[in-house]
Amino acid sequence: MLAGKKIVLGITGSIAAYKAACLCRALIKKGAEVQVVITPAGKEFITPVTLSALTQKPVVSAFFTANDGTWHSHVDIGLWADLMLIAPATAATIGKMANGIADNMLITTYLSMKAPVFIAPAMDLDMYAHPSTQQNLEKLKSYGNQIIEPATGFLASALEGKGRMEEPDTIVKVLETFFEKKVQLTQKKVLITAGPTYEKIDPVRYISNYSSGKMGFALAEECAARGAEVILITGPVRLETIHPNIKRINVESAEEMHQAALAHFPETDTGILCAAVADYKPVHYSENKLKRKSGESLTLELTPNPDIAKSLGEIKKENQVLVGFALETDNELPNAKEKLQKKNLDFIVLNSLRDAGAGFREDTNKITIIDAEGNAKAFPLKSKKEVAADVMDTITTVRYMSIEEGRRLFHESMKQLENCLKQNDE
Ligand code: C5P
């Protein structure tokens, strides 16, 4: 997966910089082309000679070479790369990246980078745990950068804790998995519904629920990162999309979401219905604000909204996959299985409000995925980003060809081709 990939390796001034040599070697052994960009402090820990010998390329550190004035273009490096990895990343570099302080070649390269960026922090445990470091990492994540969490163990400060740069082999595996997944949904189109819907009562009031849209947005990013073109139909939420392959359609009511979903579902391979659609809407909308009449109660008459999942289940074609979500408060598994059947879904992702950390507005979720045959797979509490990966791993392995299967077929066809060529030669 790394063969032929162009990787910019950013190295900063941490004792873990010595591991960058092993990282270089491992990447090159896998067939990647590596361009090192090192900060002035990084050079105090590992010499550019070691790195240029390993990568067979001059190491870039300054904006130009002092003796002959050769200009190093951070913009060109940003355009050249398939991926940028900053390992080790110190607290200082993380802070500069998060705040756009472009005072060295590595940061300018980062700011010009067109390719995905991975960051492997390395620092003392207290520096890592400090709110400013954590806030900077959160900021970098919100820009779409991926953090390779440091490991827990023995640190250069002689203390023990979380802060050790992840081992080179593990970092290489993370990058391989990234490139593997990047092609998994190439040429697939995915429709995702997310967030709540607003059902208007009058110009200032509406009926809705606590949905934040976080799960649906995490799924949209995950699908786009795996190469899919994503149509994200979302109710009103305070979230931004990051990946350029996500086309966002903002709607307000269940009726609007229904129309948008019906219009786009036929052109997609997969529908993932994550929205918490209001089941009912007021029968009458009042053009003017309803006035309070003292002492009198107010009765709102409600009428059912369309069931988007059910409508899509009815028009679903043989080659399309439809996934629903079920947030339950009781009798969870039987309720979810019943919904899966009624709505003609291929999978239903169940979460229960009884599980701490699962459900509305949380950054975490605890799910069970049930397939059309009734097989259920339970997952532990995870971040919504990880949950999105679990959902996509499960549905792609079952419904699309798995990566392993794809590889096996590819190697088989290569062997056949080789045999064919051999026979021709003979
Ligand atoms: O509301 P309920 O528990 O039935 O939701 C289960 C699934 O159906 C979810 O995937 C939800 O997005 C979808 N749904 C829908 N339209 C509705 C109600 C629910 O698409 N009106």
CSV table of C-alpha atoms and ligand atoms in Angstrom, one decimal:
chain,number,residue,atom,x,y,z
A,1,MET,CA,0.0,0.0,0.0
A,2,LEU,CA,2.9,2.4,0.5
A,3,ALA,CA,4.7,1.5,-2.7
A,4,GLY,CA,5.3,4.6,-4.8
A,5,LYS,CA,3.7,6.8,-2.2
A,6,LYS,CA,5.3,10.2,-1.7
A,7,ILE,CA,5.7,11.0,2.0
A,8,VAL,CA,6.9,14.2,3.6
A,9,LEU,CA,8.4,13.3,7.0
A,10,GLY,CA,8.5,16.2,9.3
A,11,ILE,CA,11.0,15.8,12.2
A,12,THR,CA,11.1,18.1,15.2
A,13,GLY,CA,13.3,18.6,18.3
A,14,SER,CA,12.4,15.7,20.5
A,15,ILE,CA,14.5,12.9,21.9
A,16,ALA,CA,12.2,10.6,19.9
A,17,ALA,CA,13.8,12.0,16.7
A,18,TYR,CA,16.2,9.1,16.8
A,19,LYS,CA,13.2,6.8,16.0
A,20,ALA,CA,12.7,8.9,12.8
A,21,ALA,CA,15.7,7.0,11.2
A,22,CYS,CA,13.9,3.6,11.8
A,23,LEU,CA,10.7,5.2,10.4
A,24,CYS,CA,12.5,6.4,7.3
A,25,ARG,CA,13.9,2.9,6.8
A,26,ALA,CA,10.6,1.2,7.3
A,27,LEU,CA,8.8,3.5,4.9
A,28,ILE,CA,11.5,3.1,2.2
A,29,LYS,CA,11.6,-0.7,2.6
A,30,LYS,CA,7.8,-0.6,1.8
A,31,GLY,CA,8.6,1.3,-1.4
A,32,ALA,CA,7.7,4.8,-0.3
A,33,GLU,CA,9.6,7.9,-1.4
A,34,VAL,CA,10.5,10.0,1.6
A,35,GLN,CA,11.3,13.7,1.7
A,36,VAL,CA,12.5,14.8,5.2
A,37,VAL,CA,11.7,18.3,6.4
A,38,ILE,CA,13.4,18.9,9.7
A,39,THR,CA,13.2,21.9,12.2
A,40,PRO,CA,16.4,23.5,13.4
A,41,ALA,CA,15.8,21.9,16.9
A,42,GLY,CA,15.3,18.5,15.2
A,43,LYS,CA,18.9,18.7,13.8
A,44,GLU,CA,20.2,18.8,17.3
A,45,PHE,CA,18.8,15.3,17.9
A,46,ILE,CA,19.5,13.6,14.5
A,47,THR,CA,21.8,14.6,11.8
A,48,PRO,CA,20.6,15.4,8.3
A,49,VAL,CA,23.4,13.2,6.9
A,50,THR,CA,21.8,10.1,8.5
A,51,LEU,CA,18.4,11.1,7.1
A,52,SER,CA,19.6,12.0,3.6
A,53,ALA,CA,21.6,8.7,3.4
A,54,LEU,CA,18.5,6.8,4.3
A,55,THR,CA,16.1,8.6,2.0
A,56,GLN,CA,18.6,9.3,-0.9
A,57,LYS,CA,17.4,12.8,-0.9
A,58,PRO,CA,18.7,16.1,0.5
A,59,VAL,CA,17.1,17.0,3.8
A,60,VAL,CA,15.1,20.2,3.7
A,61,SER,CA,15.4,22.5,6.8
A,62,ALA,CA,15.8,26.1,5.7
A,63,PHE,CA,14.0,28.2,3.1
A,64,PHE,CA,17.2,28.3,1.0
A,65,THR,CA,20.7,26.7,1.0
A,66,ALA,CA,23.1,29.3,2.5
A,67,ASN,CA,26.1,28.6,0.2
A,68,ASP,CA,24.4,28.8,-3.2
A,69,GLY,CA,21.0,30.4,-2.4
A,70,THR,CA,19.0,27.4,-3.8
A,71,TRP,CA,15.4,28.1,-2.9
A,72,HIS,CA,13.3,25.3,-1.3
A,73,SER,CA,9.7,25.6,-2.1
A,74,HIS,CA,7.4,24.5,0.6
A,75,VAL,CA,4.5,25.0,-1.9
A,76,ASP,CA,6.1,22.5,-4.3
A,77,ILE,CA,6.6,20.0,-1.4
A,78,GLY,CA,2.9,20.5,-0.4
A,79,LEU,CA,1.8,19.7,-4.0
A,80,TRP,CA,4.3,16.7,-4.4
A,81,ALA,CA,3.2,14.7,-1.3
A,82,ASP,CA,0.6,12.0,-1.0
A,83,LEU,CA,0.8,12.3,2.8
A,84,MET,CA,2.7,14.3,5.4
A,85,LEU,CA,3.7,12.7,8.7
A,86,ILE,CA,5.2,14.7,11.5
A,87,ALA,CA,7.0,12.3,13.8
A,88,PRO,CA,8.0,13.2,16.4
A,89,ALA,CA,5.8,16.2,16.9
A,90,THR,CA,6.8,18.4,19.9
A,91,ALA,CA,4.3,20.5,21.9
A,92,ALA,CA,5.9,23.6,20.3
A,93,THR,CA,5.4,22.4,16.7
A,94,ILE,CA,1.8,21.3,17.5
A,95,GLY,CA,1.1,24.7,19.0
A,96,LYS,CA,2.6,26.5,15.9
A,97,MET,CA,0.7,24.2,13.5
A,98,ALA,CA,-2.6,24.9,15.4
A,99,ASN,CA,-2.1,28.6,15.3
A,100,GLY,CA,-0.4,29.1,11.9
A,101,ILE,CA,2.9,30.4,13.3
A,102,ALA,CA,5.0,29.9,10.1
A,103,ASP,CA,8.5,30.5,11.4
A,104,ASN,CA,10.3,27.5,10.0
A,105,MET,CA,10.3,25.4,6.9
A,106,LEU,CA,8.3,22.5,8.5
A,107,ILE,CA,5.4,24.8,9.5
A,108,THR,CA,5.2,26.5,6.1
A,109,THR,CA,5.3,23.1,4.4
A,110,TYR,CA,2.4,22.0,6.7
A,111,LEU,CA,0.4,25.1,5.9
A,112,SER,CA,0.9,24.6,2.1
A,113,MET,CA,0.1,20.8,2.4
A,114,LYS,CA,-2.5,19.5,0.0
A,115,ALA,CA,-2.3,15.9,1.2
A,116,PRO,CA,-3.6,14.4,4.5
A,117,VAL,CA,-1.5,15.1,7.5
A,118,PHE,CA,-0.7,12.7,10.4
A,119,ILE,CA,0.9,13.9,13.6
A,120,ALA,CA,2.7,11.6,16.1
A,121,PRO,CA,3.2,13.7,19.3
A,122,ALA,CA,6.2,13.0,21.6
A,123,MET,CA,6.7,14.8,24.9
A,124,ASP,CA,6.7,14.5,28.6
A,125,LEU,CA,3.4,13.2,30.2
A,126,ASP,CA,2.5,16.6,31.8
A,127,MET,CA,3.2,18.5,28.7
A,128,TYR,CA,1.0,16.1,26.8
A,129,ALA,CA,-1.8,16.3,29.3
A,130,HIS,CA,-1.7,20.1,29.6
A,131,PRO,CA,-4.9,21.7,28.5
A,132,SER,CA,-3.1,23.9,25.9
A,133,THR,CA,-1.5,20.9,24.2
A,134,GLN,CA,-4.9,19.1,24.2
A,135,GLN,CA,-6.7,22.1,22.9
A,136,ASN,CA,-4.1,22.5,20.1
A,137,LEU,CA,-4.5,18.8,19.2
A,138,GLU,CA,-8.3,19.2,19.1
A,139,LYS,CA,-7.9,22.2,16.9
A,140,LEU,CA,-5.6,20.2,14.5
A,141,LYS,CA,-8.2,17.4,14.5
A,142,SER,CA,-10.9,19.8,13.6
A,143,TYR,CA,-8.8,20.9,10.5
A,144,GLY,CA,-8.9,17.2,9.4
A,145,ASN,CA,-5.4,16.2,10.6
A,146,GLN,CA,-5.0,12.8,12.1
A,147,ILE,CA,-3.3,12.3,15.5
A,148,ILE,CA,-1.4,9.1,16.1
A,149,GLU,CA,-1.8,9.0,19.9
A,150,PRO,CA,1.4,8.6,21.9
A,151,ALA,CA,1.9,5.4,23.8
A,152,THR,CA,2.2,5.1,27.6
A,153,GLY,CA,5.5,4.0,29.1
A,154,PHE,CA,9.0,5.1,30.1
A,155,LEU,CA,9.9,8.7,29.1
A,156,ALA,CA,13.2,10.4,28.6
A,157,SER,CA,12.4,12.5,31.7
A,158,ALA,CA,12.7,9.2,33.6
A,159,LEU,CA,9.0,9.5,34.4
A,160,GLU,CA,6.4,7.1,33.2
A,161,GLY,CA,3.2,8.0,31.5
A,162,LYS,CA,1.5,8.9,28.2
A,163,GLY,CA,3.8,10.8,25.8
A,164,ARG,CA,6.1,8.3,24.1
A,165,MET,CA,6.0,8.6,20.4
A,166,GLU,CA,4.2,5.6,18.9
A,167,GLU,CA,6.7,2.9,17.7
A,168,PRO,CA,7.7,3.3,14.0
A,169,ASP,CA,6.2,-0.1,13.0
A,170,THR,CA,2.8,1.0,14.4
A,171,ILE,CA,3.0,4.3,12.7
A,172,VAL,CA,3.8,2.6,9.4
A,173,LYS,CA,0.7,0.3,9.9
A,174,VAL,CA,-1.5,3.3,10.6
A,175,LEU,CA,-0.4,4.8,7.2
A,176,GLU,CA,-0.8,1.5,5.4
A,177,THR,CA,-4.4,1.2,6.8
A,178,PHE,CA,-5.1,4.8,5.8
A,179,PHE,CA,-4.1,4.1,2.1
A,180,GLU,CA,-5.9,0.8,2.1
A,181,LYS,CA,-9.1,2.4,3.3
A,182,LYS,CA,-8.7,5.4,1.1
A,183,VAL,CA,-9.4,3.2,-2.0
A,184,GLN,CA,-12.0,1.0,-0.3
A,185,LEU,CA,-15.0,3.1,-1.3
A,186,THR,CA,-13.6,4.7,-4.4
A,187,GLN,CA,-16.3,5.2,-7.1
A,188,LYS,CA,-19.0,4.6,-4.4
A,189,LYS,CA,-21.6,7.2,-3.6
A,190,VAL,CA,-23.0,7.3,-0.1
A,191,LEU,CA,-26.1,9.1,1.2
A,192,ILE,CA,-26.1,10.0,4.9
A,193,THR,CA,-28.9,11.7,6.9
A,194,ALA,CA,-27.8,13.4,10.1
A,195,GLY,CA,-29.0,15.7,12.9
A,196,PRO,CA,-32.5,16.5,14.1
A,197,THR,CA,-35.4,17.9,12.2
A,198,TYR,CA,-37.4,21.0,13.2
A,199,GLU,CA,-41.1,20.9,12.9
A,200,LYS,CA,-42.5,24.4,13.0
A,201,ILE,CA,-45.3,25.4,15.3
A,202,ASP,CA,-45.2,29.1,14.7
A,203,PRO,CA,-42.5,31.6,13.5
A,204,VAL,CA,-40.6,31.2,16.8
A,205,ARG,CA,-41.3,27.7,18.0
A,206,TYR,CA,-40.7,24.2,16.8
A,207,ILE,CA,-40.7,20.5,17.9
A,208,SER,CA,-37.3,18.8,17.8
A,209,ASN,CA,-34.9,16.5,19.8
A,210,TYR,CA,-31.4,16.6,21.3
A,211,SER,CA,-29.6,15.2,18.2
A,212,SER,CA,-26.3,17.0,17.6
A,213,GLY,CA,-25.5,15.4,14.2
A,214,LYS,CA,-22.0,14.3,15.5
A,215,MET,CA,-22.5,10.6,14.6
A,216,GLY,CA,-23.7,11.4,11.0
A,217,PHE,CA,-21.0,13.9,10.4
A,218,ALA,CA,-18.4,11.3,11.7
A,219,LEU,CA,-19.8,8.8,9.2
A,220,ALA,CA,-19.6,11.3,6.4
A,221,GLU,CA,-15.9,12.1,7.1
A,222,GLU,CA,-15.1,8.3,7.4
A,223,CYS,CA,-16.8,7.5,4.1
A,224,ALA,CA,-15.1,10.4,2.3
A,225,ALA,CA,-11.7,9.4,3.7
A,226,ARG,CA,-12.3,5.9,2.3
A,227,GLY,CA,-12.8,7.4,-1.2
A,228,ALA,CA,-16.6,7.8,-1.4
A,229,GLU,CA,-18.5,10.7,-2.7
A,230,VAL,CA,-20.8,11.6,0.1
A,231,ILE,CA,-24.2,13.4,0.1
A,232,LEU,CA,-24.9,14.5,3.6
A,233,ILE,CA,-28.5,15.6,4.2
A,234,THR,CA,-28.5,17.3,7.5
A,235,GLY,CA,-31.0,19.0,9.8
A,236,PRO,CA,-30.0,22.1,11.7
A,237,VAL,CA,-26.7,21.4,13.5
A,238,ARG,CA,-23.6,23.5,14.6
A,239,LEU,CA,-21.1,21.3,12.8
A,240,GLU,CA,-18.8,21.9,9.8
A,241,THR,CA,-17.7,19.3,7.2
A,242,ILE,CA,-14.0,18.9,6.5
A,243,HIS,CA,-13.5,16.6,3.5
A,244,PRO,CA,-14.0,18.2,0.1
A,245,ASN,CA,-15.9,15.1,-1.2
A,246,ILE,CA,-18.8,15.7,1.1
A,247,LYS,CA,-21.7,17.5,-0.5
A,248,ARG,CA,-23.8,19.0,2.2
A,249,ILE,CA,-27.6,19.6,1.8
A,250,ASN,CA,-29.1,21.6,4.7
A,251,VAL,CA,-32.7,20.9,5.5
A,252,GLU,CA,-35.0,21.8,8.4
A,253,SER,CA,-38.1,19.6,8.5
A,254,ALA,CA,-38.6,15.9,8.1
A,255,GLU,CA,-40.6,16.6,4.9
A,256,GLU,CA,-37.6,18.5,3.4
A,257,MET,CA,-35.2,15.7,4.4
A,258,HIS,CA,-37.6,13.1,2.9
A,259,GLN,CA,-37.7,15.0,-0.5
A,260,ALA,CA,-33.9,15.4,-0.6
A,261,ALA,CA,-33.3,11.7,0.3
A,262,LEU,CA,-35.8,10.5,-2.3
A,263,ALA,CA,-34.1,12.7,-4.9
A,264,HIS,CA,-30.6,11.4,-4.2
A,265,PHE,CA,-30.9,7.8,-3.0
A,266,PRO,CA,-31.4,6.2,-6.5
A,267,GLU,CA,-27.9,7.5,-7.6
A,268,THR,CA,-26.1,6.1,-4.5
A,269,ASP,CA,-24.7,2.7,-3.5
A,270,THR,CA,-25.3,3.0,0.2
A,271,GLY,CA,-27.8,5.0,2.4
A,272,ILE,CA,-26.9,5.5,6.1
A,273,LEU,CA,-29.8,7.0,7.9
A,274,CYS,CA,-28.5,8.5,11.1
A,275,ALA,CA,-30.9,11.5,11.5
A,276,ALA,CA,-33.2,11.7,14.4
A,277,VAL,CA,-36.2,12.5,12.4
A,278,ALA,CA,-39.2,13.9,14.3
A,279,ASP,CA,-42.0,11.3,14.1
A,280,TYR,CA,-44.7,14.0,14.2
A,281,LYS,CA,-45.3,17.5,13.1
A,282,PRO,CA,-48.0,20.0,14.0
A,283,VAL,CA,-51.1,19.8,11.8
A,284,HIS,CA,-51.5,23.6,11.7
A,285,TYR,CA,-48.7,26.1,11.4
A,286,SER,CA,-49.6,29.5,12.9
A,287,GLU,CA,-48.4,32.4,10.7
A,288,ASN,CA,-48.3,34.6,13.9
A,289,LYS,CA,-46.7,33.8,17.2
A,290,LEU,CA,-49.2,31.8,19.4
A,291,LYS,CA,-50.2,34.0,22.3
A,292,ARG,CA,-50.4,32.8,25.9
A,293,LYS,CA,-54.0,32.7,27.1
A,294,SER,CA,-53.7,32.8,30.9
A,295,GLY,CA,-55.1,29.8,32.7
A,296,GLU,CA,-55.9,27.9,29.5
A,297,SER,CA,-54.1,24.9,28.3
A,298,LEU,CA,-52.9,24.6,24.7
A,299,THR,CA,-53.4,21.4,22.7
A,300,LEU,CA,-51.2,20.8,19.7
A,301,GLU,CA,-52.6,18.4,17.1
A,302,LEU,CA,-49.8,16.4,15.5
A,303,THR,CA,-49.7,14.3,12.4
A,304,PRO,CA,-47.1,11.7,11.4
A,305,ASN,CA,-44.1,12.6,9.4
A,306,PRO,CA,-43.0,10.5,6.5
A,307,ASP,CA,-40.7,7.6,7.5
A,308,ILE,CA,-37.6,8.3,5.3
A,309,ALA,CA,-36.0,4.9,6.1
A,310,LYS,CA,-39.2,3.0,5.1
A,311,SER,CA,-39.6,5.0,1.9
A,312,LEU,CA,-36.0,4.3,0.9
A,313,GLY,CA,-36.4,0.6,1.9
A,314,GLU,CA,-39.3,0.4,-0.5
A,315,ILE,CA,-37.4,1.7,-3.5
A,316,LYS,CA,-34.0,0.0,-2.6
A,317,LYS,CA,-32.5,-1.9,-5.5
A,318,GLU,CA,-30.7,-5.3,-5.2
A,319,ASN,CA,-27.2,-3.7,-5.3
A,320,GLN,CA,-27.9,-0.9,-2.8
A,321,VAL,CA,-27.2,-1.1,0.9
A,322,LEU,CA,-29.4,0.6,3.4
A,323,VAL,CA,-28.3,1.1,7.0
A,324,GLY,CA,-30.5,2.6,9.8
A,325,PHE,CA,-29.9,3.6,13.4
A,326,ALA,CA,-32.1,2.8,16.4
A,327,LEU,CA,-31.8,4.7,19.6
A,328,GLU,CA,-33.7,2.8,22.1
A,329,THR,CA,-34.5,3.2,25.8
A,330,ASP,CA,-35.9,-0.3,26.5
A,331,ASN,CA,-36.3,-3.7,24.9
A,332,GLU,CA,-33.4,-2.7,22.7
A,333,LEU,CA,-32.5,-5.8,20.5
A,334,PRO,CA,-36.1,-6.9,19.7
A,335,ASN,CA,-37.1,-3.2,18.9
A,336,ALA,CA,-34.0,-2.8,16.6
A,337,LYS,CA,-34.6,-6.1,14.8
A,338,GLU,CA,-38.3,-5.2,14.2
A,339,LYS,CA,-37.2,-1.8,12.7
A,340,LEU,CA,-34.7,-3.5,10.5
A,341,GLN,CA,-37.4,-5.8,9.0
A,342,LYS,CA,-40.2,-3.2,8.8
A,343,LYS,CA,-37.9,-0.7,7.0
A,344,ASN,CA,-36.3,-3.3,4.8
A,345,LEU,CA,-32.8,-2.4,6.0
A,346,ASP,CA,-29.6,-4.4,5.5
A,347,PHE,CA,-28.1,-3.3,8.8
A,348,ILE,CA,-29.3,-1.5,11.9
A,349,VAL,CA,-27.0,0.2,14.3
A,350,LEU,CA,-28.4,0.0,17.8
A,351,ASN,CA,-27.5,2.3,20.7
A,352,SER,CA,-29.2,2.5,24.0
A,353,LEU,CA,-29.8,5.6,26.2
A,354,ARG,CA,-29.3,3.3,29.1
A,355,ASP,CA,-25.6,3.0,28.3
A,356,ALA,CA,-23.5,5.8,29.8
A,357,GLY,CA,-21.7,7.8,27.1
A,358,ALA,CA,-24.0,6.7,24.3
A,359,GLY,CA,-26.6,8.7,22.4
A,360,PHE,CA,-27.4,12.4,21.9
A,361,ARG,CA,-24.7,15.2,22.1
A,362,GLU,CA,-22.0,12.8,23.4
A,363,ASP,CA,-18.6,12.5,21.7
A,364,THR,CA,-18.8,8.7,22.3
A,365,ASN,CA,-21.2,5.9,21.4
A,366,LYS,CA,-21.7,2.3,22.3
A,367,ILE,CA,-23.2,0.3,19.4
A,368,THR,CA,-24.4,-3.1,18.4
A,369,ILE,CA,-24.7,-3.8,14.6
A,370,ILE,CA,-27.4,-6.2,13.5
A,371,ASP,CA,-27.6,-7.6,10.0
A,372,ALA,CA,-30.6,-8.8,8.0
A,373,GLU,CA,-30.0,-12.4,9.2
A,374,GLY,CA,-30.3,-11.2,12.8
A,375,ASN,CA,-26.6,-11.6,13.6
A,376,ALA,CA,-25.6,-9.0,16.2
A,377,LYS,CA,-22.1,-7.7,16.9
A,378,ALA,CA,-21.6,-5.6,20.0
A,379,PHE,CA,-18.8,-3.0,20.3
A,380,PRO,CA,-17.4,-1.3,23.4
A,381,LEU,CA,-17.8,2.4,24.2
A,382,LYS,CA,-15.7,4.4,21.6
A,383,SER,CA,-15.3,7.9,20.1
A,384,LYS,CA,-17.9,8.6,17.4
A,385,LYS,CA,-15.0,8.7,14.9
A,386,GLU,CA,-14.0,5.1,15.8
A,387,VAL,CA,-17.7,4.0,15.8
A,388,ALA,CA,-18.0,5.4,12.3
A,389,ALA,CA,-15.0,3.3,11.3
A,390,ASP,CA,-16.5,0.2,12.9
A,391,VAL,CA,-19.8,0.7,11.0
A,392,MET,CA,-18.0,1.2,7.7
A,393,ASP,CA,-15.7,-1.8,8.4
A,394,THR,CA,-18.7,-4.0,9.1
A,395,ILE,CA,-20.9,-3.0,6.2
A,396,THR,CA,-18.0,-2.9,3.6
A,397,THR,CA,-16.7,-6.3,4.6
A,398,VAL,CA,-20.0,-7.9,4.3
A,399,ARG,CA,-21.5,-6.1,1.3
A,400,TYR,CA,-18.6,-4.9,-0.8
A,401,MET,CA,-15.5,-7.0,-1.5
A,402,SER,CA,-13.1,-7.0,1.4
A,403,ILE,CA,-9.6,-5.6,1.0
A,404,GLU,CA,-8.2,-9.1,1.6
A,405,GLU,CA,-10.5,-10.6,-1.0
A,406,GLY,CA,-9.6,-7.8,-3.4
A,407,ARG,CA,-5.9,-8.4,-2.9
A,408,ARG,CA,-6.3,-12.2,-3.3
A,409,LEU,CA,-8.1,-11.7,-6.6
A,410,PHE,CA,-5.5,-9.1,-7.8
A,411,HIS,CA,-2.6,-11.5,-7.1
A,412,GLU,CA,-4.5,-14.4,-8.7
A,413,SER,CA,-5.0,-12.3,-11.9
A,414,MET,CA,-1.3,-11.2,-11.8
A,415,LYS,CA,-0.3,-14.9,-11.7
A,416,GLN,CA,-2.6,-15.7,-14.6
A,417,LEU,CA,-1.1,-12.9,-16.6
A,418,GLU,CA,2.5,-14.0,-15.8
A,419,ASN,CA,1.6,-17.6,-16.9
A,420,CYS,CA,0.1,-16.3,-20.0
A,421,LEU,CA,3.2,-14.2,-20.8
A,422,LYS,CA,5.4,-17.2,-20.1
A,423,GLN,CA,3.4,-19.5,-22.4
A,424,ASN,CA,3.7,-16.8,-25.1
A,425,ASP,CA,7.5,-16.6,-24.7
A,426,GLU,CA,7.7,-20.4,-24.9
B,1,C5P,O1,-37.4,6.7,14.8
B,1,C5P,P1,-36.9,5.3,14.6
B,1,C5P,O2,-36.4,4.7,15.9
B,1,C5P,O3,-37.9,4.5,13.9
B,1,C5P,O4,-35.6,5.4,13.7
B,1,C5P,C1,-35.0,4.3,13.1
B,1,C5P,C2,-34.3,4.7,11.8
B,1,C5P,O5,-35.3,5.2,10.9
B,1,C5P,C3,-33.2,5.7,11.9
B,1,C5P,O6,-32.2,5.2,11.0
B,1,C5P,C4,-33.8,7.0,11.5
B,1,C5P,O7,-32.9,7.8,10.8
B,1,C5P,C5,-34.9,6.5,10.5
B,1,C5P,N1,-36.1,7.3,10.4
B,1,C5P,C6,-36.4,8.0,9.3
B,1,C5P,N2,-37.5,8.7,9.2
B,1,C5P,C7,-38.4,8.8,10.2
B,1,C5P,C8,-38.0,8.2,11.4
B,1,C5P,C9,-36.9,7.4,11.5
B,1,C5P,O8,-35.6,7.9,8.3
B,1,C5P,N3,-39.4,9.5,10.1
